[in-house]
């Protein structure tokens, strides 16, 4: 069993003006002369955490983390009452990643993304394959209708009927046939008495189900009101728009990545992004090393998933 690498602090960080009035937080840690890698966080809207630096050997990697538009330490934060999500789309984020690569003077880098980060990693790599040395993906999510319906429209309620009651509680009964759309109305209501309880319910549902066993610390972090509002609003915004790509596009276009070394890591009991999507990607991209972890859920810090990710980063460290 592999443990995380020791805790480290960034040696550099900043706010990058990516246009549209958006300032994106970024940081670099590890070895300034090491192999560049960019970590793409989930959600969308989850932001980065210090533990994510610890997936990489700090003596061998130049580790780049960023907070995507509207969340984490990036500004303006989507928890603000007048938050504008019109310039927060996948393709804005892909352009932001490229702008950061250029800003840091990096020619090519490894890309690691989990959950929504796997979606963004695929979108970025399929747009800029010449800039990617290797790809590591975890908890595969591509925003297909079947994936969204499973987790947000009632499929996963079969596993978590008790938690599901909390998720649907803020939604009037007449609107429960289309929960993502109903939540869009609630989350974008300017009244905090409306959007805040909805955001907390949305975030509690997700944070309670992403690990094989519940983690109270994770649930508490996700349900902190400002975090929850930004997280839920951004996620719902992306889901309402299907990621701004065609249904199935990310898996279909993985043919563009067949020459790039890659590892796909999937928890067998991932209730948030079930193995069906990772399996479909594996079939479309057989060149990638596929790892099904038999005793894990969705989170990157569960032991089997953590071990597989660190094995992959060690393998690609050069």
Short mmCIF file of C-alpha atoms in Angstrom, two decimals:
data_model
loop_
_atom_site.label_atom_id
_atom_site.label_comp_id
_atom_site.label_asym_id
_atom_site.label_seq_id
_atom_site.Cartn_x
_atom_site.Cartn_y
_atom_site.Cartn_z
CA UNK A 1 0.00 0.00 0.00
CA UNK A 2 1.29 3.44 -0.94
CA UNK A 3 0.86 6.50 1.26
CA UNK A 4 0.72 10.06 -0.01
CA UNK A 5 4.00 11.88 -0.43
CA UNK A 6 4.83 14.23 2.49
CA UNK A 7 3.05 17.54 2.87
CA UNK A 8 4.60 20.38 0.88
CA UNK A 9 3.94 24.07 0.39
CA UNK A 10 3.94 25.93 -2.92
CA UNK A 11 7.15 27.71 -3.87
CA UNK A 12 5.21 30.06 -6.16
CA UNK A 13 1.58 31.10 -6.69
CA UNK A 14 -0.41 33.87 -8.26
CA UNK A 15 -3.60 35.15 -9.83
CA UNK A 16 -3.69 34.93 -13.62
CA UNK A 17 -5.95 37.30 -15.54
CA UNK A 18 -7.74 34.97 -17.96
CA UNK A 19 -10.12 37.58 -19.33
CA UNK A 20 -13.85 38.18 -18.83
CA UNK A 21 -13.07 39.79 -15.48
CA UNK A 22 -11.83 36.44 -14.15
CA UNK A 23 -8.69 35.95 -12.04
CA UNK A 24 -7.54 32.33 -11.78
CA UNK A 25 -5.56 31.14 -8.77
CA UNK A 26 -2.57 28.91 -9.55
CA UNK A 27 0.32 27.45 -7.57
CA UNK A 28 3.46 25.43 -8.20
CA UNK A 29 5.16 23.09 -5.76
CA UNK A 30 7.79 20.36 -5.79
CA UNK A 31 10.87 20.70 -7.98
CA UNK A 32 10.99 23.88 -10.15
CA UNK A 33 13.12 21.94 -12.65
CA UNK A 34 11.06 18.76 -12.44
CA UNK A 35 8.63 17.17 -14.88
CA UNK A 36 5.60 19.47 -15.28
CA UNK A 37 2.20 18.09 -14.30
CA UNK A 38 -1.13 19.89 -13.99
CA UNK A 39 -3.81 18.62 -11.63
CA UNK A 40 -7.43 19.32 -12.65
CA UNK A 41 -9.88 19.27 -9.76
CA UNK A 42 -13.43 17.96 -9.77
CA UNK A 43 -16.89 19.35 -9.38
CA UNK A 44 -16.84 21.47 -11.44
CA UNK A 45 -16.51 23.95 -8.63
CA UNK A 46 -14.72 21.87 -5.99
CA UNK A 47 -11.43 23.80 -6.02
CA UNK A 48 -8.04 22.38 -5.08
CA UNK A 49 -6.71 21.11 -1.75
CA UNK A 50 -3.18 20.65 -0.35
CA UNK A 51 -3.55 16.85 -0.36
CA UNK A 52 -3.66 16.85 -4.16
CA UNK A 53 -0.03 17.99 -4.29
CA UNK A 54 0.88 14.78 -2.49
CA UNK A 55 0.04 12.49 -5.42
CA UNK A 56 3.39 13.41 -6.97
CA UNK A 57 7.03 12.85 -6.02
CA UNK A 58 8.09 16.41 -5.09
CA UNK A 59 11.70 15.70 -6.05
CA UNK A 60 10.72 14.71 -9.59
CA UNK A 61 7.67 16.81 -10.43
CA UNK A 62 6.91 20.48 -10.94
CA UNK A 63 3.34 20.29 -9.60
CA UNK A 64 0.79 22.79 -10.92
CA UNK A 65 -2.60 23.22 -9.26
CA UNK A 66 -5.28 25.71 -10.29
CA UNK A 67 -8.72 26.71 -9.11
CA UNK A 68 -11.09 26.78 -12.05
CA UNK A 69 -13.24 29.83 -12.73
CA UNK A 70 -15.54 30.94 -9.94
CA UNK A 71 -14.36 28.60 -7.18
CA UNK A 72 -11.60 28.07 -4.64
CA UNK A 73 -9.37 31.12 -4.54
CA UNK A 74 -10.24 32.27 -8.04
CA UNK A 75 -12.32 35.42 -8.36
CA UNK A 76 -15.06 36.49 -8.65
CA UNK A 77 -16.40 33.66 -6.48
CA UNK A 78 -19.70 32.20 -7.65
CA UNK A 79 -21.13 32.35 -4.12
CA UNK A 80 -21.55 36.12 -4.64
CA UNK A 81 -25.18 37.29 -4.99
CA UNK A 82 -24.54 38.77 -8.44
CA UNK A 83 -22.49 35.83 -9.76
CA UNK A 84 -22.39 35.65 -13.56
CA UNK A 85 -21.74 32.21 -15.07
CA UNK A 86 -22.06 33.25 -18.72
CA UNK A 87 -18.29 33.02 -19.28
CA UNK A 88 -17.82 29.86 -17.22
CA UNK A 89 -17.87 26.97 -19.72
CA UNK A 90 -15.66 23.99 -20.51
CA UNK A 91 -14.05 25.79 -23.41
CA UNK A 92 -13.26 28.83 -21.28
CA UNK A 93 -11.53 26.45 -18.84
CA UNK A 94 -9.61 24.72 -21.64
CA UNK A 95 -8.38 28.13 -22.81
CA UNK A 96 -7.48 29.07 -19.22
CA UNK A 97 -5.33 25.94 -18.86
CA UNK A 98 -3.48 26.80 -22.06
CA UNK A 99 -2.99 30.37 -20.92
CA UNK A 100 -1.52 29.12 -17.64
CA UNK A 101 0.80 26.68 -19.45
CA UNK A 102 2.14 29.55 -21.53
CA UNK A 103 2.38 31.85 -18.50
CA UNK A 104 4.52 29.26 -16.68
CA UNK A 105 6.77 28.68 -19.70
CA UNK A 106 5.88 24.99 -19.95
CA UNK A 107 6.07 23.34 -23.37
CA UNK A 108 4.34 20.03 -22.55
CA UNK A 109 2.96 18.58 -19.34
CA UNK A 110 1.33 15.57 -17.79
CA UNK A 111 -2.40 15.96 -17.08
CA UNK A 112 -4.15 14.32 -14.11
CA UNK A 113 -7.87 14.76 -13.53
CA UNK A 114 -10.55 12.98 -11.53
CA UNK A 115 -14.35 13.08 -11.68
CA UNK A 116 -15.19 16.38 -13.45
CA UNK A 117 -11.42 16.76 -13.72
CA UNK A 118 -11.41 13.68 -15.97
CA UNK A 119 -13.95 15.43 -18.23
CA UNK A 120 -11.82 18.56 -18.36
CA UNK A 121 -8.62 16.55 -18.87
CA UNK A 122 -10.19 14.76 -21.84
CA UNK A 123 -11.53 18.00 -23.30
CA UNK A 124 -8.14 19.70 -22.88
CA UNK A 125 -6.08 16.79 -24.21
CA UNK A 126 -8.38 16.23 -27.18
CA UNK A 127 -8.05 19.93 -28.03
CA UNK A 128 -4.29 20.17 -27.43
CA UNK A 129 -2.83 16.63 -27.71
CA UNK A 130 0.54 18.06 -28.74
CA UNK A 131 0.87 19.66 -25.28
CA UNK A 132 0.27 16.48 -23.26
CA UNK A 133 2.99 14.00 -22.28
CA UNK A 134 0.79 11.55 -20.33
CA UNK A 135 -2.77 11.40 -19.01
CA UNK A 136 -4.01 9.97 -15.70
CA UNK A 137 -7.78 9.83 -15.16
CA UNK A 138 -9.82 8.79 -12.13
CA UNK A 139 -13.57 8.31 -11.55
CA UNK A 140 -14.51 8.86 -15.19
CA UNK A 141 -17.32 11.33 -15.84
CA UNK A 142 -18.35 12.68 -19.25
CA UNK A 143 -21.76 14.30 -18.53
CA UNK A 144 -23.70 11.95 -20.78
CA UNK A 145 -27.42 11.98 -20.08
CA UNK A 146 -27.29 8.47 -18.60
CA UNK A 147 -24.59 9.59 -16.14
CA UNK A 148 -26.49 12.68 -15.00
CA UNK A 149 -29.77 10.78 -14.72
CA UNK A 150 -28.11 8.13 -12.58
CA UNK A 151 -26.81 10.47 -9.90
CA UNK A 152 -29.09 13.51 -10.04
CA UNK A 153 -32.44 12.23 -11.33
CA UNK A 154 -33.02 9.18 -9.16
CA UNK A 155 -30.88 6.21 -10.16
CA UNK A 156 -28.53 6.38 -7.18
CA UNK A 157 -31.54 6.71 -4.86
CA UNK A 158 -31.75 2.92 -5.05
CA UNK A 159 -28.50 2.78 -3.05
CA UNK A 160 -29.08 5.78 -0.78
CA UNK A 161 -32.85 6.16 -0.21
CA UNK A 162 -32.30 7.92 3.12
CA UNK A 163 -29.84 10.45 1.72
CA UNK A 164 -31.99 10.93 -1.38
CA UNK A 165 -34.81 12.27 0.75
CA UNK A 166 -32.52 15.08 1.85
CA UNK A 167 -31.56 15.83 -1.76
CA UNK A 168 -35.12 16.21 -2.99
CA UNK A 169 -36.40 17.99 0.13
CA UNK A 170 -35.88 21.58 -1.16
CA UNK A 171 -37.65 20.81 -4.45
CA UNK A 172 -41.44 21.21 -4.66
CA UNK A 173 -43.11 17.89 -5.42
CA UNK A 174 -44.47 19.18 -8.72
CA UNK A 175 -40.90 19.82 -9.98
CA UNK A 176 -39.29 16.53 -8.95
CA UNK A 177 -39.56 14.91 -12.38
CA UNK A 178 -36.68 17.13 -13.60
CA UNK A 179 -34.44 17.70 -10.61
CA UNK A 180 -31.44 19.30 -12.33
CA UNK A 181 -33.76 21.88 -13.91
CA UNK A 182 -35.60 22.42 -10.63
CA UNK A 183 -32.32 22.97 -8.82
CA UNK A 184 -31.26 25.44 -11.52
CA UNK A 185 -34.20 27.63 -10.58
CA UNK A 186 -33.53 27.31 -6.85
CA UNK A 187 -29.78 27.88 -7.04
CA UNK A 188 -30.15 30.97 -9.20
CA UNK A 189 -32.84 32.55 -7.06
CA UNK A 190 -31.32 35.79 -5.66
CA UNK A 191 -32.85 35.17 -2.24
CA UNK A 192 -30.29 33.48 0.09
CA UNK A 193 -33.19 31.87 1.93
CA UNK A 194 -33.90 29.97 -1.29
CA UNK A 195 -30.53 29.32 -2.91
CA UNK A 196 -28.51 28.56 0.22
CA UNK A 197 -30.57 25.61 1.56
CA UNK A 198 -30.75 24.21 -1.96
CA UNK A 199 -26.98 24.47 -2.38
CA UNK A 200 -26.34 22.78 0.96
CA UNK A 201 -28.74 19.94 0.11
CA UNK A 202 -27.08 19.46 -3.30
CA UNK A 203 -23.60 19.47 -1.78
CA UNK A 204 -24.55 17.20 1.12
CA UNK A 205 -25.93 14.60 -1.30
CA UNK A 206 -22.72 14.52 -3.28
CA UNK A 207 -20.29 14.64 -0.36
CA UNK A 208 -22.18 11.89 1.49
CA UNK A 209 -21.98 9.46 -1.42
CA UNK A 210 -18.55 9.95 -3.01
CA UNK A 211 -16.70 7.72 -0.57
CA UNK A 212 -17.20 4.03 0.12
CA UNK A 213 -17.89 4.98 3.74
CA UNK A 214 -19.10 8.47 4.76
CA UNK A 215 -16.40 10.96 5.76
CA UNK A 216 -17.75 13.61 8.13
CA UNK A 217 -14.86 15.97 7.42
CA UNK A 218 -15.61 15.88 3.69
CA UNK A 219 -19.33 16.49 4.28
CA UNK A 220 -18.58 19.44 6.57
CA UNK A 221 -16.27 21.03 3.99
CA UNK A 222 -18.79 20.63 1.16
CA UNK A 223 -21.69 22.02 3.17
CA UNK A 224 -19.96 25.21 4.37
CA UNK A 225 -22.43 27.75 2.91
CA UNK A 226 -20.19 29.79 0.56
CA UNK A 227 -18.44 26.66 -0.69
CA UNK A 228 -21.77 24.88 -1.19
CA UNK A 229 -23.34 27.76 -3.14
CA UNK A 230 -20.42 28.06 -5.58
CA UNK A 231 -20.05 24.29 -5.92
CA UNK A 232 -23.73 23.61 -6.54
CA UNK A 233 -24.23 26.56 -8.88
CA UNK A 234 -21.24 25.72 -11.05
CA UNK A 235 -22.04 22.00 -11.21
CA UNK A 236 -25.67 22.61 -12.05
CA UNK A 237 -24.73 25.18 -14.69
CA UNK A 238 -22.47 22.66 -16.43
CA UNK A 239 -25.03 19.87 -16.19
CA UNK A 240 -27.81 22.06 -17.58
CA UNK A 241 -25.59 22.69 -20.62
CA UNK A 242 -24.26 19.16 -21.06
CA UNK A 243 -20.68 20.39 -20.78
CA UNK A 244 -21.03 22.35 -24.07
CA UNK A 245 -20.11 19.29 -26.11
CA UNK A 246 -22.06 16.71 -28.09
CA UNK A 247 -23.46 13.68 -26.29
CA UNK A 248 -20.66 11.12 -26.07
CA UNK A 249 -18.08 13.44 -27.63
CA UNK A 250 -15.32 12.95 -25.07
CA UNK A 251 -15.34 9.17 -25.44
CA UNK A 252 -15.72 9.35 -29.21
CA UNK A 253 -12.79 11.74 -29.61
CA UNK A 254 -10.46 9.73 -27.37
CA UNK A 255 -9.09 8.36 -30.67
CA UNK A 256 -7.01 11.56 -30.72
CA UNK A 257 -5.22 10.36 -27.58
CA UNK A 258 -4.25 6.82 -28.60
CA UNK A 259 -0.56 7.68 -28.89
CA UNK A 260 -0.38 9.32 -25.45
CA UNK A 261 0.57 7.07 -22.50
CA UNK A 262 -2.39 6.92 -20.14
CA UNK A 263 -3.83 5.28 -17.03
CA UNK A 264 -7.54 5.08 -16.18
CA UNK A 265 -8.38 4.39 -12.50
CA UNK A 266 -11.93 3.51 -11.47
CA UNK A 267 -13.46 2.45 -8.15
CA UNK A 268 -15.71 -0.59 -8.53
CA UNK A 269 -18.25 0.83 -6.06
CA UNK A 270 -18.17 4.42 -7.27
CA UNK A 271 -21.79 5.50 -6.82
CA UNK A 272 -21.21 9.02 -8.15
CA UNK A 273 -19.60 8.13 -11.47
CA UNK A 274 -20.29 4.39 -11.87
CA UNK A 275 -17.85 2.14 -13.76
CA UNK A 276 -20.01 2.09 -16.91
CA UNK A 277 -18.39 5.28 -18.19
CA UNK A 278 -14.83 4.21 -17.41
CA UNK A 279 -15.57 0.91 -19.16
CA UNK A 280 -16.92 2.68 -22.25
CA UNK A 281 -13.80 4.87 -22.34
CA UNK A 282 -11.60 1.79 -21.89
CA UNK A 283 -13.26 0.08 -24.86
CA UNK A 284 -12.82 3.19 -27.01
CA UNK A 285 -9.22 3.68 -25.83
CA UNK A 286 -7.73 0.22 -25.25
CA UNK A 287 -4.18 1.60 -25.38
CA UNK A 288 -4.70 3.20 -21.95
CA UNK A 289 -3.85 1.10 -18.90
CA UNK A 290 -7.19 0.38 -17.21
CA UNK A 291 -7.31 -0.21 -13.44
CA UNK A 292 -10.56 -1.24 -11.73
CA UNK A 293 -10.10 -0.91 -7.96
CA UNK A 294 -12.19 -3.64 -6.29
CA UNK A 295 -12.76 -2.00 -2.90
CA UNK A 296 -13.15 1.72 -3.59
CA UNK A 297 -15.75 4.37 -4.27
CA UNK A 298 -15.28 7.71 -5.99
CA UNK A 299 -12.81 9.75 -3.93
CA UNK A 300 -9.15 10.05 -4.91
CA UNK A 301 -7.92 9.59 -1.35
CA UNK A 302 -9.47 6.16 -0.79
CA UNK A 303 -6.58 3.70 -0.34
CA UNK A 304 -6.87 1.62 -3.51
CA UNK A 305 -7.47 4.63 -5.73
CA UNK A 306 -4.69 6.62 -4.06
CA UNK A 307 -2.28 3.71 -4.53
CA UNK A 308 -3.09 3.35 -8.23
CA UNK A 309 -2.75 7.08 -8.86
CA UNK A 310 0.63 7.31 -7.13
CA UNK A 311 1.84 4.20 -8.96
CA UNK A 312 0.90 5.95 -12.20
CA UNK A 313 2.60 9.24 -11.34
CA UNK A 314 5.72 7.33 -10.24
CA UNK A 315 5.72 5.39 -13.51
CA UNK A 316 5.51 8.57 -15.58
CA UNK A 317 7.97 10.59 -13.46
CA UNK A 318 10.80 9.87 -15.89
#
